[in-house]
Amino acid sequence: EAQVTQNPRYLITVTGKKLTVTCSQNMNHEYMSWYRQDPGLGLRQIYYSMNVEVTDKGDVPEGYKVSRKEKRNFPLILESPSPNQTSLYFCASRIQGGMNTEAFFGQGTRLTVV
Amino acid sequence: AQSVAQPEDQVNVAEGNPLTVKCTYSVSGNPYLFWYVQYPNRGLQFLLKYITGDNLVKGSYGFEAEFNKSQTSFHLKKPSALVSDSALYFCAVRDPWGGGSQGNLIFGKGTKLSVKP
């Protein structure tokens, strides 16, 4: 089954404690991205990657890092989480050249930073 | 700059009645438009898209959307709403000619659809 898998689904952590949210897709997609969803703001892109070792900032990259060492994986790293990073996070993937193709989304990771 | 507006935070509809969820967009060229639905505690699911061709696009679960270039709108519609349609709906745009964005999706803020029995 084609899917994007995120882990963990729920995470509560303390300010400053480094964490990683994993994302994996099994569709051989080149393009992957991370979004955060906040009430009244919709989804905002954090980072995206067009292929292995190619990443770039989205609209709200501050406080986040990503890496793309393998095509299927695109982890999101919070080196020093802060309460304003409490949010619902989604990973997505699609074919890189497919401007007219839809993106596939993971189930989401609800992060709470206290 | 590219943008998407969903003017209604919430839409309330009685089961069996038609529903419309509104979306307007702003892009520099011809847009690629998408609708996604998010059920509680779930990820976003693709409903339908407009790329080119017929202005009326049909998608999953009986939904359709009408592209109107002159009004820069892409409203989501369904002739007869179901209680199970209650969810959060997102409109998104991709500008294939937008520089520097690599064709990233720009999302609206979302509209909560509530269908009452």
PDB file of C-alpha atoms in Angstrom:
ATOM      1  CA  GLU A   1       0.000   0.000   0.000  1.00  0.00           C
ATOM      2  CA  ALA A   2       1.323   3.419  -0.990  1.00  0.00           C
ATOM      3  CA  GLN A   3       1.809   5.485   2.090  1.00  0.00           C
ATOM      4  CA  VAL A   4       3.707   8.129   4.008  1.00  0.00           C
ATOM      5  CA  THR A   5       4.515   7.053   7.543  1.00  0.00           C
ATOM      6  CA  GLN A   6       5.337   9.430  10.366  1.00  0.00           C
ATOM      7  CA  ASN A   7       6.529   8.586  13.839  1.00  0.00           C
ATOM      8  CA  PRO A   8       5.677   9.244  16.533  1.00  0.00           C
ATOM      9  CA  ARG A   9       2.021  10.188  16.216  1.00  0.00           C
ATOM     10  CA  TYR A  10       2.021  11.995  19.545  1.00  0.00           C
ATOM     11  CA  LEU A  11       4.911  13.502  21.450  1.00  0.00           C
ATOM     12  CA  ILE A  12       5.157  15.584  24.598  1.00  0.00           C
ATOM     13  CA  THR A  13       8.570  16.983  25.374  1.00  0.00           C
ATOM     14  CA  VAL A  14      10.263  19.685  27.405  1.00  0.00           C
ATOM     15  CA  THR A  15      11.805  22.890  26.174  1.00  0.00           C
ATOM     16  CA  GLY A  16      15.311  22.425  24.856  1.00  0.00           C
ATOM     17  CA  LYS A  17      15.319  18.646  24.550  1.00  0.00           C
ATOM     18  CA  LYS A  18      16.311  17.668  21.031  1.00  0.00           C
ATOM     19  CA  LEU A  19      13.846  15.529  19.123  1.00  0.00           C
ATOM     20  CA  THR A  20      13.408  13.954  15.717  1.00  0.00           C
ATOM     21  CA  VAL A  21      10.194  13.176  13.895  1.00  0.00           C
ATOM     22  CA  THR A  22      10.680  10.547  11.233  1.00  0.00           C
ATOM     23  CA  CYS A  23       8.983  10.392   7.853  1.00  0.00           C
ATOM     24  CA  SER A  24       9.207   7.576   5.350  1.00  0.00           C
ATOM     25  CA  GLN A  25       7.475   7.009   2.004  1.00  0.00           C
ATOM     26  CA  ASN A  26       7.318   3.861  -0.107  1.00  0.00           C
ATOM     27  CA  MET A  27       6.378   5.410  -3.451  1.00  0.00           C
ATOM     28  CA  ASN A  28       9.878   6.288  -4.667  1.00  0.00           C
ATOM     29  CA  HIS A  29       8.944   9.973  -4.686  1.00  0.00           C
ATOM     30  CA  GLU A  30      11.709  12.491  -5.188  1.00  0.00           C
ATOM     31  CA  TYR A  31       9.928  15.419  -3.555  1.00  0.00           C
ATOM     32  CA  MET A  32       9.201  15.468   0.165  1.00  0.00           C
ATOM     33  CA  SER A  33       8.176  18.262   2.491  1.00  0.00           C
ATOM     34  CA  TRP A  34       7.190  19.123   6.038  1.00  0.00           C
ATOM     35  CA  TYR A  35       4.265  21.289   7.092  1.00  0.00           C
ATOM     36  CA  ARG A  36       2.960  22.515  10.371  1.00  0.00           C
ATOM     37  CA  GLN A  37      -0.738  23.045  10.941  1.00  0.00           C
ATOM     38  CA  ASP A  38      -1.980  25.636  13.415  1.00  0.00           C
ATOM     39  CA  PRO A  39      -5.588  26.733  14.025  1.00  0.00           C
ATOM     40  CA  GLY A  40      -6.584  29.612  11.812  1.00  0.00           C
ATOM     41  CA  LEU A  41      -3.325  29.467   9.868  1.00  0.00           C
ATOM     42  CA  GLY A  42      -3.789  26.390   7.739  1.00  0.00           C
ATOM     43  CA  LEU A  43      -0.704  24.453   6.668  1.00  0.00           C
ATOM     44  CA  ARG A  44       2.599  26.229   6.354  1.00  0.00           C
ATOM     45  CA  GLN A  45       5.628  24.673   4.772  1.00  0.00           C
ATOM     46  CA  ILE A  46       8.721  24.255   6.931  1.00  0.00           C
ATOM     47  CA  TYR A  47      11.251  22.596   4.607  1.00  0.00           C
ATOM     48  CA  TYR A  48      11.204  20.671   1.389  1.00  0.00           C
ATOM     49  CA  SER A  49      13.508  18.384  -0.507  1.00  0.00           C
ATOM     50  CA  MET A  50      13.609  17.798  -4.244  1.00  0.00           C
ATOM     51  CA  ASN A  51      15.851  14.759  -4.003  1.00  0.00           C
ATOM     52  CA  VAL A  52      18.595  13.121  -1.959  1.00  0.00           C
ATOM     53  CA  GLU A  53      20.943  15.708  -0.431  1.00  0.00           C
ATOM     54  CA  VAL A  54      18.829  18.578  -1.840  1.00  0.00           C
ATOM     55  CA  THR A  55      16.841  20.519   0.748  1.00  0.00           C
ATOM     56  CA  ASP A  56      15.533  24.058   0.990  1.00  0.00           C
ATOM     57  CA  LYS A  57      13.642  26.302   3.349  1.00  0.00           C
ATOM     58  CA  GLY A  58       9.916  26.759   3.176  1.00  0.00           C
ATOM     59  CA  ASP A  59       7.915  29.561   4.707  1.00  0.00           C
ATOM     60  CA  VAL A  60       8.589  28.867   8.405  1.00  0.00           C
ATOM     61  CA  PRO A  61      11.988  27.138   8.743  1.00  0.00           C
ATOM     62  CA  GLU A  62      13.241  28.813  11.934  1.00  0.00           C
ATOM     63  CA  GLY A  63      13.993  26.329  14.687  1.00  0.00           C
ATOM     64  CA  TYR A  64      13.934  23.285  12.418  1.00  0.00           C
ATOM     65  CA  LYS A  65      16.439  21.182  10.524  1.00  0.00           C
ATOM     66  CA  VAL A  66      15.995  18.408   8.003  1.00  0.00           C
ATOM     67  CA  SER A  67      18.158  15.892   6.212  1.00  0.00           C
ATOM     68  CA  ARG A  68      17.696  13.738   3.136  1.00  0.00           C
ATOM     69  CA  LYS A  69      20.297  11.015   3.063  1.00  0.00           C
ATOM     70  CA  GLU A  70      18.006   8.435   1.515  1.00  0.00           C
ATOM     71  CA  LYS A  71      15.225   8.906  -0.964  1.00  0.00           C
ATOM     72  CA  ARG A  72      12.543   7.355   1.217  1.00  0.00           C
ATOM     73  CA  ASN A  73      13.318   9.191   4.478  1.00  0.00           C
ATOM     74  CA  PHE A  74      13.008  12.850   5.411  1.00  0.00           C
ATOM     75  CA  PRO A  75      13.339  13.397   9.171  1.00  0.00           C
ATOM     76  CA  LEU A  76      12.447  16.670  10.872  1.00  0.00           C
ATOM     77  CA  ILE A  77      14.789  17.709  13.639  1.00  0.00           C
ATOM     78  CA  LEU A  78      14.122  20.176  16.419  1.00  0.00           C
ATOM     79  CA  GLU A  79      17.477  20.884  18.031  1.00  0.00           C
ATOM     80  CA  SER A  80      16.061  22.940  20.898  1.00  0.00           C
ATOM     81  CA  PRO A  81      12.274  22.839  20.899  1.00  0.00           C
ATOM     82  CA  SER A  82      10.327  25.755  22.284  1.00  0.00           C
ATOM     83  CA  PRO A  83       6.638  26.049  23.254  1.00  0.00           C
ATOM     84  CA  ASN A  84       5.843  27.978  20.062  1.00  0.00           C
ATOM     85  CA  GLN A  85       6.691  24.828  18.138  1.00  0.00           C
ATOM     86  CA  THR A  86       3.735  23.063  19.692  1.00  0.00           C
ATOM     87  CA  SER A  87       1.765  22.113  16.598  1.00  0.00           C
ATOM     88  CA  LEU A  88       0.498  19.372  14.323  1.00  0.00           C
ATOM     89  CA  TYR A  89       3.136  18.336  11.819  1.00  0.00           C
ATOM     90  CA  PHE A  90       2.624  16.661   8.467  1.00  0.00           C
ATOM     91  CA  CYS A  91       5.065  15.096   6.078  1.00  0.00           C
ATOM     92  CA  ALA A  92       4.154  14.865   2.404  1.00  0.00           C
ATOM     93  CA  SER A  93       5.634  13.454  -0.779  1.00  0.00           C
ATOM     94  CA  ARG A  94       5.035  13.553  -4.523  1.00  0.00           C
ATOM     95  CA  ILE A  95       6.758  12.993  -7.826  1.00  0.00           C
ATOM     96  CA  GLN A  96       9.303  15.779  -8.334  1.00  0.00           C
ATOM     97  CA  GLY A  97       8.402  16.674 -11.901  1.00  0.00           C
ATOM     98  CA  GLY A  98       4.712  16.269 -11.265  1.00  0.00           C
ATOM     99  CA  MET A  99       3.495  19.809 -10.906  1.00  0.00           C
ATOM    100  CA  ASN A 100       0.027  18.564 -11.669  1.00  0.00           C
ATOM    101  CA  THR A 101       0.127  15.631  -9.277  1.00  0.00           C
ATOM    102  CA  GLU A 102      -1.298  15.538  -5.820  1.00  0.00           C
ATOM    103  CA  ALA A 103       0.823  15.174  -2.720  1.00  0.00           C
ATOM    104  CA  PHE A 104       0.452  12.259  -0.334  1.00  0.00           C
ATOM    105  CA  PHE A 105       0.358  13.094   3.359  1.00  0.00           C
ATOM    106  CA  GLY A 106       1.300  11.234   6.478  1.00  0.00           C
ATOM    107  CA  GLN A 107      -1.057  10.811   9.417  1.00  0.00           C
ATOM    108  CA  GLY A 108       0.464  13.673  11.329  1.00  0.00           C
ATOM    109  CA  THR A 109       2.499  14.121  14.504  1.00  0.00           C
ATOM    110  CA  ARG A 110       1.017  16.123  17.320  1.00  0.00           C
ATOM    111  CA  LEU A 111       3.862  17.744  19.218  1.00  0.00           C
ATOM    112  CA  THR A 112       3.518  19.484  22.558  1.00  0.00           C
ATOM    113  CA  VAL A 113       6.481  21.367  24.006  1.00  0.00           C
ATOM    114  CA  VAL A 114       6.157  22.305  27.672  1.00  0.00           C
TER     115      VAL A 114
ATOM    116  CA  ALA B   1       2.707  36.384  -4.479  1.00  0.00           C
ATOM    117  CA  GLN B   2       0.666  33.254  -4.508  1.00  0.00           C
ATOM    118  CA  SER B   3      -2.162  33.010  -2.015  1.00  0.00           C
ATOM    119  CA  VAL B   4      -5.333  31.112  -1.273  1.00  0.00           C
ATOM    120  CA  ALA B   5      -8.327  32.403   0.632  1.00  0.00           C
ATOM    121  CA  GLN B   6     -11.077  30.383   2.235  1.00  0.00           C
ATOM    122  CA  PRO B   7     -13.437  33.098   3.450  1.00  0.00           C
ATOM    123  CA  GLU B   8     -15.512  30.892   5.743  1.00  0.00           C
ATOM    124  CA  ASP B   9     -14.081  29.372   8.891  1.00  0.00           C
ATOM    125  CA  GLN B  10     -17.105  27.114   9.199  1.00  0.00           C
ATOM    126  CA  VAL B  11     -19.965  25.979   6.997  1.00  0.00           C
ATOM    127  CA  ASN B  12     -23.065  24.376   8.483  1.00  0.00           C
ATOM    128  CA  VAL B  13     -25.343  22.289   6.311  1.00  0.00           C
ATOM    129  CA  ALA B  14     -28.282  19.978   6.933  1.00  0.00           C
ATOM    130  CA  GLU B  15     -27.910  16.413   5.710  1.00  0.00           C
ATOM    131  CA  GLY B  16     -29.310  16.009   2.227  1.00  0.00           C
ATOM    132  CA  ASN B  17     -28.861  19.660   1.313  1.00  0.00           C
ATOM    133  CA  PRO B  18     -26.274  20.851  -1.195  1.00  0.00           C
ATOM    134  CA  LEU B  19     -23.032  22.204   0.166  1.00  0.00           C
ATOM    135  CA  THR B  20     -20.481  24.710  -1.066  1.00  0.00           C
ATOM    136  CA  VAL B  21     -17.077  25.441   0.421  1.00  0.00           C
ATOM    137  CA  LYS B  22     -15.536  28.545  -1.086  1.00  0.00           C
ATOM    138  CA  CYS B  23     -11.985  29.117  -2.278  1.00  0.00           C
ATOM    139  CA  THR B  24     -10.369  31.983  -4.153  1.00  0.00           C
ATOM    140  CA  TYR B  25      -6.767  32.153  -5.275  1.00  0.00           C
ATOM    141  CA  SER B  26      -4.131  34.528  -6.518  1.00  0.00           C
ATOM    142  CA  VAL B  27      -1.267  33.378  -8.735  1.00  0.00           C
ATOM    143  CA  SER B  28       0.756  34.940 -11.493  1.00  0.00           C
ATOM    144  CA  GLY B  29      -0.010  32.335 -14.131  1.00  0.00           C
ATOM    145  CA  ASN B  30      -2.452  29.536 -14.749  1.00  0.00           C
ATOM    146  CA  PRO B  31      -2.911  27.673 -11.496  1.00  0.00           C
ATOM    147  CA  TYR B  32      -3.035  24.067 -10.488  1.00  0.00           C
ATOM    148  CA  LEU B  33      -5.753  23.813  -7.838  1.00  0.00           C
ATOM    149  CA  PHE B  34      -6.419  21.115  -5.285  1.00  0.00           C
ATOM    150  CA  TRP B  35      -8.881  20.237  -2.561  1.00  0.00           C
ATOM    151  CA  TYR B  36      -7.931  18.108   0.429  1.00  0.00           C
ATOM    152  CA  VAL B  37     -10.036  16.828   3.308  1.00  0.00           C
ATOM    153  CA  GLN B  38      -8.888  16.155   6.840  1.00  0.00           C
ATOM    154  CA  TYR B  39     -10.954  13.921   9.085  1.00  0.00           C
ATOM    155  CA  PRO B  40     -10.372  14.060  12.856  1.00  0.00           C
ATOM    156  CA  ASN B  41      -7.020  12.582  13.870  1.00  0.00           C
ATOM    157  CA  ARG B  42      -6.153  11.799  10.271  1.00  0.00           C
ATOM    158  CA  GLY B  43      -3.821  13.163   7.639  1.00  0.00           C
ATOM    159  CA  LEU B  44      -4.914  15.111   4.588  1.00  0.00           C
ATOM    160  CA  GLN B  45      -6.604  13.135   1.859  1.00  0.00           C
ATOM    161  CA  PHE B  46      -6.722  14.259  -1.744  1.00  0.00           C
ATOM    162  CA  LEU B  47     -10.223  14.965  -3.097  1.00  0.00           C
ATOM    163  CA  LEU B  48      -9.789  16.477  -6.540  1.00  0.00           C
ATOM    164  CA  LYS B  49      -7.711  18.782  -8.685  1.00  0.00           C
ATOM    165  CA  TYR B  50      -7.974  21.173 -11.589  1.00  0.00           C
ATOM    166  CA  ILE B  51      -5.121  21.266 -14.056  1.00  0.00           C
ATOM    167  CA  THR B  52      -6.676  22.217 -17.362  1.00  0.00           C
ATOM    168  CA  GLY B  53      -9.717  21.458 -19.478  1.00  0.00           C
ATOM    169  CA  ASP B  54     -13.281  21.259 -18.199  1.00  0.00           C
ATOM    170  CA  ASN B  55     -14.066  23.798 -15.541  1.00  0.00           C
ATOM    171  CA  LEU B  56     -16.152  21.301 -13.585  1.00  0.00           C
ATOM    172  CA  VAL B  57     -13.969  18.700 -11.924  1.00  0.00           C
ATOM    173  CA  LYS B  58     -15.311  15.574 -10.270  1.00  0.00           C
ATOM    174  CA  GLY B  59     -13.513  13.899  -7.407  1.00  0.00           C
ATOM    175  CA  SER B  60     -13.812  11.426  -4.580  1.00  0.00           C
ATOM    176  CA  TYR B  61     -16.851  10.826  -2.358  1.00  0.00           C
ATOM    177  CA  GLY B  62     -19.231  12.623  -4.740  1.00  0.00           C
ATOM    178  CA  PHE B  63     -17.480  15.978  -4.480  1.00  0.00           C
ATOM    179  CA  GLU B  64     -16.935  18.292  -7.409  1.00  0.00           C
ATOM    180  CA  ALA B  65     -15.412  21.713  -7.867  1.00  0.00           C
ATOM    181  CA  GLU B  66     -15.909  24.471 -10.368  1.00  0.00           C
ATOM    182  CA  PHE B  67     -12.986  26.470 -11.694  1.00  0.00           C
ATOM    183  CA  ASN B  68     -13.858  30.047 -12.579  1.00  0.00           C
ATOM    184  CA  LYS B  69     -10.940  31.919 -14.077  1.00  0.00           C
ATOM    185  CA  SER B  70     -12.599  35.324 -14.205  1.00  0.00           C
ATOM    186  CA  GLN B  71     -13.508  35.157 -10.532  1.00  0.00           C
ATOM    187  CA  THR B  72     -10.305  33.318  -9.600  1.00  0.00           C
ATOM    188  CA  SER B  73     -12.363  30.828  -7.645  1.00  0.00           C
ATOM    189  CA  PHE B  74     -12.421  27.068  -7.149  1.00  0.00           C
ATOM    190  CA  HIS B  75     -15.425  26.307  -4.978  1.00  0.00           C
ATOM    191  CA  LEU B  76     -16.009  22.795  -3.680  1.00  0.00           C
ATOM    192  CA  LYS B  77     -19.529  21.436  -4.038  1.00  0.00           C
ATOM    193  CA  LYS B  78     -21.644  18.398  -3.333  1.00  0.00           C
ATOM    194  CA  PRO B  79     -25.289  18.005  -4.345  1.00  0.00           C
ATOM    195  CA  SER B  80     -26.366  16.175  -1.196  1.00  0.00           C
ATOM    196  CA  ALA B  81     -24.366  16.385   2.029  1.00  0.00           C
ATOM    197  CA  LEU B  82     -23.812  13.459   4.382  1.00  0.00           C
ATOM    198  CA  VAL B  83     -23.091  13.580   8.100  1.00  0.00           C
ATOM    199  CA  SER B  84     -19.897  11.692   7.309  1.00  0.00           C
ATOM    200  CA  ASP B  85     -18.725  14.632   5.177  1.00  0.00           C
ATOM    201  CA  SER B  86     -18.122  16.611   8.366  1.00  0.00           C
ATOM    202  CA  ALA B  87     -14.426  17.423   8.321  1.00  0.00           C
ATOM    203  CA  LEU B  88     -11.875  20.150   7.709  1.00  0.00           C
ATOM    204  CA  TYR B  89     -11.418  21.090   4.059  1.00  0.00           C
ATOM    205  CA  PHE B  90      -8.369  22.731   2.577  1.00  0.00           C
ATOM    206  CA  CYS B  91      -7.980  24.417  -0.774  1.00  0.00           C
ATOM    207  CA  ALA B  92      -4.445  24.604  -2.191  1.00  0.00           C
ATOM    208  CA  VAL B  93      -2.798  26.170  -5.221  1.00  0.00           C
ATOM    209  CA  ARG B  94       0.387  25.466  -7.071  1.00  0.00           C
ATOM    210  CA  ASP B  95       1.752  27.971  -9.512  1.00  0.00           C
ATOM    211  CA  PRO B  96       3.736  25.989 -12.091  1.00  0.00           C
ATOM    212  CA  TRP B  97       5.519  29.117 -13.228  1.00  0.00           C
ATOM    213  CA  GLY B  98       6.191  30.582  -9.801  1.00  0.00           C
ATOM    214  CA  GLY B  99       9.874  31.297  -9.418  1.00  0.00           C
ATOM    215  CA  GLY B 100      11.788  29.865  -6.513  1.00  0.00           C
ATOM    216  CA  SER B 101       8.894  27.911  -5.040  1.00  0.00           C
ATOM    217  CA  GLN B 102       9.563  24.720  -6.997  1.00  0.00           C
ATOM    218  CA  GLY B 103       5.866  24.279  -7.343  1.00  0.00           C
ATOM    219  CA  ASN B 104       5.168  24.038  -3.636  1.00  0.00           C
ATOM    220  CA  LEU B 105       1.591  23.881  -2.490  1.00  0.00           C
ATOM    221  CA  ILE B 106       0.122  26.979  -0.869  1.00  0.00           C
ATOM    222  CA  PHE B 107      -2.790  26.148   1.424  1.00  0.00           C
ATOM    223  CA  GLY B 108      -5.782  28.104   2.571  1.00  0.00           C
ATOM    224  CA  LYS B 109      -6.584  28.286   6.268  1.00  0.00           C
ATOM    225  CA  GLY B 110      -9.202  25.585   6.049  1.00  0.00           C
ATOM    226  CA  THR B 111     -12.985  25.465   6.374  1.00  0.00           C
ATOM    227  CA  LYS B 112     -14.713  23.289   8.912  1.00  0.00           C
ATOM    228  CA  LEU B 113     -17.755  21.626   7.410  1.00  0.00           C
ATOM    229  CA  SER B 114     -20.448  20.499   9.822  1.00  0.00           C
ATOM    230  CA  VAL B 115     -23.318  18.425   8.464  1.00  0.00           C
ATOM    231  CA  LYS B 116     -26.197  17.922  10.865  1.00  0.00           C
ATOM    232  CA  PRO B 117     -28.743  15.077  10.621  1.00  0.00           C
TER     233      PRO B 117
END
